Amino acid sequence: MAKLHLITYGCQMNEYDSERVAGLLRERDYELTADEGDADVILLNTCAIREKAEDKVFSKLGELRALKRDKPSLLIGVMGCMAQLRKGAIQQRAPIVDLVFGSPAIARVGELVERARREGRPVLDVGEAPLVKVTSRPGRPGPKAFVTVMEGCDKHCTFCVVPRTRGRERSHPPEAIVAEIEGLVAEGCREVTLLGQTVNAYGRDLTPPTDLAELFARVNDVEGLARIRFTTSNPYNLTPALIRAIREVEKVCEWFHLPLQSGSDRVLARMNRGYTRARYLELVDALREAEPALAFSTDIIVGFPGETEGDLEATLETIERVSYDNVFVFRYSPRPGTPAAAMPEQIPDEVKARRNARVLDVVQRVTAARSRLLAGRTMEVLVDGTSRKNPGELSGRTRCNRVVNFDGAGRTTVGDIVPVQVTEVLPHSLRGALATPEEAVCWSK
Ligand code: 5AD
């Protein structure tokens, strides 16, 4: 068997795509290797969301030069968002690359790899292609799996490169999604995360049109599945039907990732986000009223062009007001071809760094306060592995997406859903103890 080494950068959609690629190549007798020195084919699945993501790939390609020199038959491929956006730069800066293909070409990866090996000159496939649902996997799924339900984005956020890398919004038909999930569950999966760049815009492009709330209902009917998550949502498309579904559909977990980006209306307008701070807060209130146990997480960009100290204050206040369980903070990174990259008043790196630190300070305080609310509670945990720090302990997540480590070896195992009482609140995780089912609150709705 030939050996494939896959390196995945970026988002969950990329993780999902990498699995499809590993599955498709497995059908052609490639097995995965963790050792790049041992590989016949190395594929880099790339991200273009910020410049730093691109830098990592170019530096990795630099490192791989020596490997290729020692083993000229080694095939090196670049796939994913950077392939789509930066094909010219890749070929110019990294002539060792034999194959460049975008996400629409994933279904053809087997032919592409074979063609590149046969022809001995670079193969490029970055065109548009109809969306196909590829469901191959390299092996059995774990207790949790991602399932892409739609690709692309029709928003025009001025900072974002995704519409140029993943194309327009295209949804997979609900039947194909349900069939994929049934297959996963039959092999032991208990939780799925439905993925899309704007997942709550799901189904608008289908005939007949449908929506995420209807998809929840269909996925909820899959017997043996225990949990449904979904990401990422855009506040702009958040409908009353979706809010109702979050309350009513049993398997949908009490966790909502809702990117705010900024708490300042001036910045939100320049970002072209399509909502104001007041509208965002109205949605959060409506969601909390529908489902009081809901935990929110969000993305924040600091240092967007023209952002003032006053704008930053508005962001900090909004973070406190929403009281998030988790916040991802990013420094604005100008992306090629996006309107914000050409805006005046770009913010210097030192200022971005300072603002980043200020946001993280507030985030730490807010999330710690949320964590303290969980002390002593008994919650439903899906066991998904062992603790990162202590392999003798099991680890899992609550429905509200918190990591809980606990001593349960011999009494429970990966894939089980068990009640765990929170005994200690740590900065990035919770510690707990196995409890009896009768003690579980937030067990289901
Ligand atoms: N610079 C910094 N952060 C960005 N994001 C998207 N584009 C950029 C950019 N140009 C962030 C947003 C988005 C998350 C996935 O990445 O916060 O929600």
Short mmCIF file of C-alpha atoms and ligand atoms in Angstrom, two decimals:
data_model
loop_
_atom_site.label_atom_id
_atom_site.label_comp_id
_atom_site.label_asym_id
_atom_site.label_seq_id
_atom_site.Cartn_x
_atom_site.Cartn_y
_atom_site.Cartn_z
CA MET A 1 0.00 0.00 0.00
CA ALA A 2 1.15 3.56 -0.73
CA LYS A 3 1.43 5.96 2.19
CA LEU A 4 -0.47 9.23 2.59
CA HIS A 5 0.44 11.96 5.08
CA LEU A 6 -2.24 14.62 5.53
CA ILE A 7 -1.70 17.95 7.27
CA THR A 8 -4.85 19.92 8.05
CA TYR A 9 -4.92 23.62 8.84
CA GLY A 10 -7.91 25.79 9.67
CA CYS A 11 -11.56 25.14 10.35
CA GLN A 12 -13.77 22.11 11.00
CA MET A 13 -14.83 22.09 7.37
CA ASN A 14 -11.20 21.41 6.48
CA GLU A 15 -11.06 18.59 9.01
CA TYR A 16 -14.13 17.13 7.40
CA ASP A 17 -12.67 17.52 3.90
CA SER A 18 -9.41 15.88 4.97
CA GLU A 19 -11.33 12.84 6.17
CA ARG A 20 -13.10 12.60 2.79
CA VAL A 21 -9.75 12.78 1.01
CA ALA A 22 -8.26 10.10 3.26
CA GLY A 23 -11.34 7.96 2.64
CA LEU A 24 -11.25 8.39 -1.14
CA LEU A 25 -7.55 7.66 -1.34
CA ARG A 26 -7.96 4.65 0.89
CA GLU A 27 -10.27 3.23 -1.75
CA ARG A 28 -7.25 3.54 -4.06
CA ASP A 29 -4.96 1.74 -1.64
CA TYR A 30 -3.38 4.64 0.16
CA GLU A 31 -3.08 4.22 3.89
CA LEU A 32 -2.51 7.08 6.31
CA THR A 33 0.87 7.53 7.93
CA ALA A 34 1.69 9.89 10.77
CA ASP A 35 5.31 10.04 9.62
CA GLU A 36 5.94 12.45 6.76
CA GLY A 37 9.35 10.86 6.10
CA ASP A 38 7.57 7.63 5.28
CA ALA A 39 4.97 9.13 2.91
CA ASP A 40 4.61 8.72 -0.85
CA VAL A 41 2.06 11.53 -0.96
CA ILE A 42 1.85 14.56 1.36
CA LEU A 43 -1.24 16.74 1.15
CA LEU A 44 -1.62 20.08 2.92
CA ASN A 45 -5.23 21.09 3.45
CA THR A 46 -4.94 24.84 3.82
CA CYS A 47 -6.67 27.87 5.29
CA ALA A 48 -6.65 31.44 3.96
CA ILE A 49 -8.72 33.22 6.60
CA ARG A 50 -5.77 35.18 8.03
CA GLU A 51 -2.28 35.84 6.72
CA LYS A 52 -0.77 33.80 9.55
CA ALA A 53 -2.54 30.70 8.27
CA GLU A 54 -0.90 31.19 4.88
CA ASP A 55 2.52 31.84 6.40
CA LYS A 56 2.36 28.49 8.19
CA VAL A 57 1.76 26.67 4.90
CA PHE A 58 4.58 28.42 3.06
CA SER A 59 6.96 27.67 5.89
CA LYS A 60 5.89 24.01 5.92
CA LEU A 61 6.43 23.83 2.17
CA GLY A 62 9.93 25.23 2.74
CA GLU A 63 10.62 22.48 5.26
CA LEU A 64 9.41 19.81 2.85
CA ARG A 65 11.99 20.84 0.25
CA ALA A 66 14.68 18.68 1.84
CA LEU A 67 12.40 15.67 1.98
CA LYS A 68 11.57 16.03 -1.69
CA ARG A 69 15.25 16.41 -2.55
CA ASP A 70 16.02 13.07 -0.88
CA LYS A 71 13.00 11.37 -2.36
CA PRO A 72 12.10 12.86 -5.76
CA SER A 73 9.17 10.47 -6.21
CA LEU A 74 7.40 12.11 -3.22
CA LEU A 75 4.25 13.88 -4.38
CA ILE A 76 3.33 17.10 -2.59
CA GLY A 77 -0.12 18.59 -2.97
CA VAL A 78 -1.82 21.73 -1.67
CA MET A 79 -5.60 21.65 -1.32
CA GLY A 80 -8.30 23.81 0.25
CA CYS A 81 -8.78 27.55 0.52
CA MET A 82 -5.24 28.67 -0.22
CA ALA A 83 -5.12 26.48 -3.29
CA GLN A 84 -8.14 28.34 -4.57
CA LEU A 85 -6.93 31.81 -3.65
CA ARG A 86 -3.15 31.63 -3.98
CA LYS A 87 -2.45 29.11 -6.74
CA GLY A 88 -0.07 31.49 -8.53
CA ALA A 89 1.93 32.31 -5.41
CA ILE A 90 2.13 28.63 -4.46
CA GLN A 91 3.54 27.61 -7.81
CA GLN A 92 5.97 30.50 -7.79
CA ARG A 93 7.16 30.27 -4.19
CA ALA A 94 7.04 26.50 -3.86
CA PRO A 95 7.98 24.78 -7.12
CA ILE A 96 8.14 21.46 -5.21
CA VAL A 97 4.33 21.37 -5.26
CA ASP A 98 3.04 18.80 -7.76
CA LEU A 99 -0.67 19.22 -7.26
CA VAL A 100 -2.96 22.14 -6.39
CA PHE A 101 -6.71 21.65 -6.03
CA GLY A 102 -9.63 23.45 -4.43
CA SER A 103 -12.44 21.99 -2.35
CA PRO A 104 -14.78 21.53 -5.37
CA ALA A 105 -12.26 19.00 -6.76
CA ILE A 106 -12.13 16.78 -3.66
CA ALA A 107 -14.37 14.16 -5.22
CA ARG A 108 -11.74 13.74 -7.95
CA VAL A 109 -8.73 13.51 -5.63
CA GLY A 110 -7.91 9.93 -6.65
CA GLU A 111 -7.62 10.78 -10.34
CA LEU A 112 -5.74 13.98 -9.59
CA VAL A 113 -3.10 12.25 -7.50
CA GLU A 114 -2.67 9.55 -10.12
CA ARG A 115 -2.43 12.09 -12.90
CA ALA A 116 0.21 14.08 -11.03
CA ARG A 117 2.24 10.91 -10.41
CA ARG A 118 1.91 9.76 -14.02
CA GLU A 119 2.54 13.06 -15.77
CA GLY A 120 5.42 14.20 -13.61
CA ARG A 121 4.45 17.85 -14.01
CA PRO A 122 2.26 20.07 -11.82
CA VAL A 123 -1.48 19.44 -11.97
CA LEU A 124 -3.88 22.27 -11.17
CA ASP A 125 -7.63 21.93 -10.53
CA VAL A 126 -9.16 25.01 -8.96
CA GLY A 127 -12.28 25.49 -11.08
CA GLU A 128 -15.90 25.60 -9.97
CA ALA A 129 -17.76 22.29 -9.86
CA PRO A 130 -21.22 21.17 -8.80
CA LEU A 131 -21.49 20.26 -5.14
CA VAL A 132 -21.31 16.52 -4.48
CA LYS A 133 -21.70 14.78 -1.15
CA VAL A 134 -18.63 12.65 -0.57
CA THR A 135 -19.07 10.38 2.42
CA SER A 136 -15.93 8.19 2.34
CA ARG A 137 -14.01 7.92 5.59
CA PRO A 138 -10.64 6.35 6.33
CA GLY A 139 -12.06 4.26 9.19
CA ARG A 140 -14.81 4.07 11.77
CA PRO A 141 -15.97 7.40 13.16
CA GLY A 142 -15.45 8.24 16.82
CA PRO A 143 -18.38 9.22 19.06
CA LYS A 144 -18.46 12.69 17.44
CA ALA A 145 -18.41 13.60 13.76
CA PHE A 146 -18.68 16.64 11.53
CA VAL A 147 -21.15 16.65 8.66
CA THR A 148 -20.98 19.39 6.06
CA VAL A 149 -24.51 20.49 5.15
CA MET A 150 -23.66 23.44 2.94
CA GLU A 151 -20.68 25.12 1.35
CA GLY A 152 -19.80 28.68 0.51
CA CYS A 153 -21.13 32.03 1.63
CA ASP A 154 -23.25 34.73 -0.02
CA LYS A 155 -22.52 37.39 2.60
CA HIS A 156 -20.17 40.18 1.81
CA CYS A 157 -18.41 40.87 5.07
CA THR A 158 -15.70 43.29 4.05
CA PHE A 159 -12.91 41.50 5.97
CA CYS A 160 -13.62 37.99 4.78
CA VAL A 161 -12.03 35.97 2.02
CA VAL A 162 -14.38 32.95 2.24
CA PRO A 163 -16.71 33.93 -0.65
CA ARG A 164 -13.57 33.87 -2.83
CA THR A 165 -12.32 30.51 -1.55
CA ARG A 166 -15.46 28.47 -1.01
CA GLY A 167 -17.77 30.07 -3.56
CA ARG A 168 -21.50 30.76 -3.30
CA GLU A 169 -23.91 29.15 -0.85
CA ARG A 170 -24.83 25.64 -1.97
CA SER A 171 -26.76 23.25 0.28
CA HIS A 172 -26.71 19.48 0.28
CA PRO A 173 -30.17 17.89 0.04
CA PRO A 174 -31.57 16.81 3.44
CA GLU A 175 -31.87 13.17 2.28
CA ALA A 176 -28.13 12.97 1.58
CA ILE A 177 -27.31 14.52 4.95
CA VAL A 178 -29.63 12.20 6.85
CA ALA A 179 -28.23 9.18 4.99
CA GLU A 180 -24.68 10.20 5.90
CA ILE A 181 -25.66 10.61 9.56
CA GLU A 182 -27.44 7.24 9.60
CA GLY A 183 -24.22 5.67 8.31
CA LEU A 184 -22.18 7.37 11.03
CA VAL A 185 -24.59 6.33 13.77
CA ALA A 186 -24.61 2.75 12.53
CA GLU A 187 -20.87 2.75 13.18
CA GLY A 188 -21.14 4.12 16.70
CA CYS A 189 -21.27 7.92 16.34
CA ARG A 190 -23.47 9.68 18.94
CA GLU A 191 -23.05 13.36 18.13
CA VAL A 192 -22.94 15.29 14.86
CA THR A 193 -21.96 18.87 14.21
CA LEU A 194 -23.68 20.22 11.12
CA LEU A 195 -21.22 22.45 9.30
CA GLY A 196 -21.61 25.40 6.99
CA GLN A 197 -19.96 28.80 6.66
CA THR A 198 -23.41 30.28 7.29
CA VAL A 199 -25.16 27.17 8.47
CA ASN A 200 -28.35 28.97 9.43
CA ALA A 201 -28.80 29.99 5.78
CA TYR A 202 -29.12 26.26 5.01
CA GLY A 203 -31.59 25.19 2.36
CA ARG A 204 -32.58 28.52 0.82
CA ASP A 205 -31.02 27.46 -2.47
CA LEU A 206 -32.71 24.04 -2.68
CA THR A 207 -35.89 23.21 -4.60
CA PRO A 208 -38.15 23.11 -2.74
CA PRO A 209 -36.44 25.44 -0.29
CA THR A 210 -36.00 24.25 3.28
CA ASP A 211 -34.21 25.54 6.37
CA LEU A 212 -32.03 24.51 9.28
CA ALA A 213 -35.01 24.09 11.62
CA GLU A 214 -36.52 21.50 9.26
CA LEU A 215 -33.16 19.79 8.94
CA PHE A 216 -32.89 19.58 12.74
CA ALA A 217 -36.25 17.81 12.85
CA ARG A 218 -35.16 15.25 10.27
CA VAL A 219 -31.79 14.63 11.88
CA ASN A 220 -33.46 14.38 15.29
CA ASP A 221 -35.38 11.36 13.97
CA VAL A 222 -32.18 9.38 13.37
CA GLU A 223 -32.38 6.63 15.93
CA GLY A 224 -29.30 6.16 18.08
CA LEU A 225 -28.05 9.70 17.55
CA ALA A 226 -27.93 11.61 20.85
CA ARG A 227 -26.77 15.11 20.05
CA ILE A 228 -26.91 17.71 17.30
CA ARG A 229 -24.66 20.75 17.12
CA PHE A 230 -24.34 23.25 14.29
CA THR A 231 -21.84 25.91 13.31
CA THR A 232 -21.30 28.66 12.20
CA SER A 233 -24.36 30.88 12.30
CA ASN A 234 -24.69 34.45 11.13
CA PRO A 235 -26.94 36.73 13.21
CA TYR A 236 -28.35 38.11 9.98
CA ASN A 237 -30.15 34.88 9.04
CA LEU A 238 -31.37 33.98 12.51
CA THR A 239 -35.09 33.33 12.18
CA PRO A 240 -37.84 32.84 14.77
CA ALA A 241 -38.27 29.32 13.34
CA LEU A 242 -34.68 28.48 14.24
CA ILE A 243 -35.06 29.91 17.75
CA ARG A 244 -38.16 27.75 18.23
CA ALA A 245 -36.34 24.69 16.93
CA ILE A 246 -33.50 25.21 19.38
CA ARG A 247 -36.01 25.05 22.19
CA GLU A 248 -38.11 22.22 20.82
CA VAL A 249 -35.84 19.78 19.02
CA GLU A 250 -34.67 17.45 21.72
CA LYS A 251 -31.22 16.48 20.43
CA VAL A 252 -30.11 20.03 19.62
CA CYS A 253 -27.57 20.93 22.30
CA GLU A 254 -27.60 24.04 24.50
CA TRP A 255 -24.67 25.69 22.75
CA PHE A 256 -24.74 28.45 20.20
CA HIS A 257 -21.74 29.88 18.36
CA LEU A 258 -22.83 33.31 17.21
CA PRO A 259 -20.02 35.50 15.86
CA LEU A 260 -20.35 39.10 17.03
CA GLN A 261 -17.09 40.39 15.44
CA SER A 262 -17.54 43.83 17.03
CA GLY A 263 -19.83 45.49 19.55
CA SER A 264 -19.65 48.85 17.79
CA ASP A 265 -22.34 49.77 15.28
CA ARG A 266 -19.89 51.90 13.34
CA VAL A 267 -17.50 48.98 12.92
CA LEU A 268 -20.30 46.50 12.22
CA ALA A 269 -21.53 48.76 9.42
CA ARG A 270 -18.03 49.01 7.93
CA MET A 271 -17.74 45.25 8.21
CA ASN A 272 -21.08 44.99 6.37
CA ARG A 273 -22.38 42.52 8.93
CA GLY A 274 -26.04 43.42 8.42
CA TYR A 275 -26.94 43.85 12.12
CA THR A 276 -26.44 46.32 14.93
CA ARG A 277 -25.37 45.64 18.48
CA ALA A 278 -28.98 46.15 19.61
CA ARG A 279 -30.26 43.61 17.09
CA TYR A 280 -27.61 41.09 18.15
CA LEU A 281 -28.55 41.51 21.81
CA GLU A 282 -32.22 41.15 20.93
CA LEU A 283 -31.43 37.79 19.32
CA VAL A 284 -29.40 36.65 22.33
CA ASP A 285 -32.25 37.60 24.65
CA ALA A 286 -34.80 35.78 22.50
CA LEU A 287 -32.59 32.68 22.40
CA ARG A 288 -32.01 32.74 26.16
CA GLU A 289 -35.69 33.17 26.78
CA ALA A 290 -36.43 30.17 24.56
CA GLU A 291 -33.64 28.07 26.09
CA PRO A 292 -32.29 29.42 29.40
CA ALA A 293 -29.53 26.79 29.55
CA LEU A 294 -28.02 28.04 26.29
CA ALA A 295 -24.27 28.74 26.34
CA PHE A 296 -22.96 31.24 23.80
CA SER A 297 -19.58 31.40 22.15
CA THR A 298 -18.41 33.99 19.66
CA ASP A 299 -15.69 35.37 17.39
CA ILE A 300 -14.27 38.87 17.83
CA ILE A 301 -12.00 40.78 15.46
CA VAL A 302 -9.84 43.49 17.01
CA GLY A 303 -8.09 46.19 15.01
CA PHE A 304 -10.48 46.37 12.07
CA PRO A 305 -9.57 49.44 9.96
CA GLY A 306 -10.78 52.62 11.65
CA GLU A 307 -11.55 50.92 14.99
CA THR A 308 -11.22 53.46 17.82
CA GLU A 309 -10.74 52.97 21.56
CA GLY A 310 -14.44 53.82 21.87
CA ASP A 311 -15.34 51.04 19.45
CA LEU A 312 -13.26 48.63 21.48
CA GLU A 313 -15.08 49.68 24.65
CA ALA A 314 -18.38 48.87 22.95
CA THR A 315 -17.05 45.40 22.15
CA LEU A 316 -15.92 44.85 25.73
CA GLU A 317 -19.29 45.96 27.07
CA THR A 318 -21.12 43.66 24.68
CA ILE A 319 -18.99 40.69 25.75
CA GLU A 320 -19.92 41.40 29.38
CA ARG A 321 -23.57 41.89 28.54
CA VAL A 322 -23.88 38.58 26.64
CA SER A 323 -21.75 36.72 29.16
CA TYR A 324 -20.22 34.23 26.76
CA ASP A 325 -18.96 30.79 27.72
CA ASN A 326 -16.15 31.02 25.18
CA VAL A 327 -14.71 33.75 22.93
CA PHE A 328 -12.25 33.45 20.05
CA VAL A 329 -10.34 36.69 19.50
CA PHE A 330 -8.57 37.48 16.22
CA ARG A 331 -6.42 40.41 15.14
CA TYR A 332 -7.67 41.83 11.88
CA SER A 333 -5.60 40.53 8.97
CA PRO A 334 -5.97 42.21 5.55
CA ARG A 335 -6.91 39.62 2.92
CA PRO A 336 -6.25 39.98 -0.81
CA GLY A 337 -9.20 41.24 -2.80
CA THR A 338 -11.40 42.12 0.20
CA PRO A 339 -12.78 45.68 0.58
CA ALA A 340 -11.43 46.15 4.12
CA ALA A 341 -7.87 45.53 2.94
CA ALA A 342 -8.14 48.73 0.90
CA MET A 343 -9.77 50.82 3.64
CA PRO A 344 -7.88 53.77 5.12
CA GLU A 345 -6.91 53.86 8.81
CA GLN A 346 -5.35 50.42 9.03
CA ILE A 347 -4.44 49.74 12.66
CA PRO A 348 -0.77 49.18 13.58
CA ASP A 349 0.20 45.72 14.88
CA GLU A 350 1.14 46.99 18.37
CA VAL A 351 -2.31 48.49 18.78
CA LYS A 352 -3.95 45.27 17.63
CA ALA A 353 -1.84 43.33 20.12
CA ARG A 354 -2.81 45.65 22.97
CA ARG A 355 -6.49 45.48 22.11
CA ASN A 356 -6.29 41.72 21.76
CA ALA A 357 -4.90 41.51 25.30
CA ARG A 358 -7.61 43.80 26.66
CA VAL A 359 -10.35 41.70 25.12
CA LEU A 360 -8.78 38.51 26.47
CA ASP A 361 -8.74 40.02 29.97
CA VAL A 362 -12.45 40.70 29.89
CA VAL A 363 -13.12 37.32 28.28
CA GLN A 364 -11.27 35.55 31.04
CA ARG A 365 -13.31 37.29 33.70
CA VAL A 366 -16.64 36.70 31.94
CA THR A 367 -16.04 33.05 31.12
CA ALA A 368 -14.71 32.31 34.62
CA ALA A 369 -17.93 33.72 36.07
CA ARG A 370 -19.96 31.48 33.73
CA SER A 371 -17.87 28.49 34.75
CA ARG A 372 -18.48 29.10 38.44
CA LEU A 373 -22.20 28.73 37.79
CA LEU A 374 -21.53 25.11 36.87
CA ALA A 375 -19.82 24.14 40.15
CA GLY A 376 -21.68 21.32 41.87
CA ARG A 377 -24.06 20.71 38.96
CA THR A 378 -24.54 17.27 37.51
CA MET A 379 -24.53 17.31 33.74
CA GLU A 380 -24.80 14.92 30.83
CA VAL A 381 -21.36 14.17 29.37
CA LEU A 382 -20.53 12.36 26.14
CA VAL A 383 -17.25 10.56 26.80
CA ASP A 384 -14.99 11.22 23.82
CA GLY A 385 -11.49 10.29 24.93
CA THR A 386 -8.95 10.52 27.69
CA SER A 387 -7.90 13.66 29.50
CA ARG A 388 -5.12 15.52 27.69
CA LYS A 389 -3.11 16.02 30.86
CA ASN A 390 -3.84 12.73 32.57
CA PRO A 391 -4.30 9.71 30.30
CA GLY A 392 -5.66 7.77 33.30
CA GLU A 393 -8.75 10.00 33.27
CA LEU A 394 -11.66 10.12 30.86
CA SER A 395 -12.75 13.28 29.12
CA GLY A 396 -15.95 14.42 27.50
CA ARG A 397 -18.18 17.36 26.78
CA THR A 398 -21.41 18.59 28.27
CA ARG A 399 -24.29 19.50 26.01
CA CYS A 400 -23.27 23.13 26.58
CA ASN A 401 -19.88 22.21 25.10
CA ARG A 402 -17.72 22.32 28.22
CA VAL A 403 -14.81 19.91 28.60
CA VAL A 404 -15.10 17.75 31.74
CA ASN A 405 -12.34 15.41 32.92
CA PHE A 406 -13.22 12.72 35.43
CA ASP A 407 -12.09 9.44 36.88
CA GLY A 408 -14.32 6.82 35.33
CA ALA A 409 -11.99 4.17 33.98
CA GLY A 410 -13.49 0.71 34.27
CA ARG A 411 -16.96 2.10 34.92
CA THR A 412 -17.59 3.88 31.65
CA THR A 413 -15.91 4.26 28.28
CA VAL A 414 -15.59 6.35 25.10
CA GLY A 415 -18.95 6.73 23.39
CA ASP A 416 -20.98 6.50 26.61
CA ILE A 417 -23.27 9.27 27.77
CA VAL A 418 -23.01 9.59 31.53
CA PRO A 419 -23.99 11.99 34.31
CA VAL A 420 -20.99 13.77 35.81
CA GLN A 421 -21.02 16.10 38.79
CA VAL A 422 -18.73 19.11 38.51
CA THR A 423 -16.35 19.05 41.48
CA GLU A 424 -13.82 21.66 40.42
CA VAL A 425 -13.82 24.62 38.04
CA LEU A 426 -10.46 25.17 36.29
CA PRO A 427 -9.57 27.94 33.81
CA HIS A 428 -10.01 25.83 30.67
CA SER A 429 -11.91 22.79 31.81
CA LEU A 430 -14.01 21.27 34.54
CA ARG A 431 -13.24 18.34 36.78
CA GLY A 432 -16.00 16.03 37.78
CA ALA A 433 -17.08 12.75 39.31
CA LEU A 434 -19.38 10.11 37.86
CA ALA A 435 -22.88 10.51 39.30
CA THR A 436 -26.08 8.51 39.14
CA PRO A 437 -28.56 9.32 36.36
CA GLU A 438 -31.18 10.53 38.86
CA GLU A 439 -28.88 13.39 39.82
CA ALA A 440 -28.50 14.72 36.30
CA VAL A 441 -30.02 18.05 35.48
CA CYS A 442 -29.79 19.50 31.97
CA TRP A 443 -29.93 15.83 31.01
CA SER A 444 -32.17 16.57 28.12
CA LYS A 445 -34.84 19.15 27.53
N1 5AD B 1 -8.88 38.94 9.92
C1 5AD B 1 -9.05 38.47 11.18
N2 5AD B 1 -10.01 37.61 11.50
C2 5AD B 1 -10.84 37.18 10.54
N3 5AD B 1 -11.87 36.34 10.55
C3 5AD B 1 -12.37 36.23 9.31
N4 5AD B 1 -11.67 37.00 8.48
C4 5AD B 1 -10.71 37.61 9.21
C5 5AD B 1 -9.69 38.54 8.92
N5 5AD B 1 -9.51 39.02 7.68
C6 5AD B 1 -12.36 35.72 11.78
C7 5AD B 1 -13.82 36.05 12.04
C8 5AD B 1 -14.51 34.76 11.72
C9 5AD B 1 -13.47 33.74 12.13
C10 5AD B 1 -13.66 32.38 11.59
O1 5AD B 1 -12.27 34.31 11.65
O2 5AD B 1 -13.97 36.38 13.41
O3 5AD B 1 -15.73 34.59 12.42
#
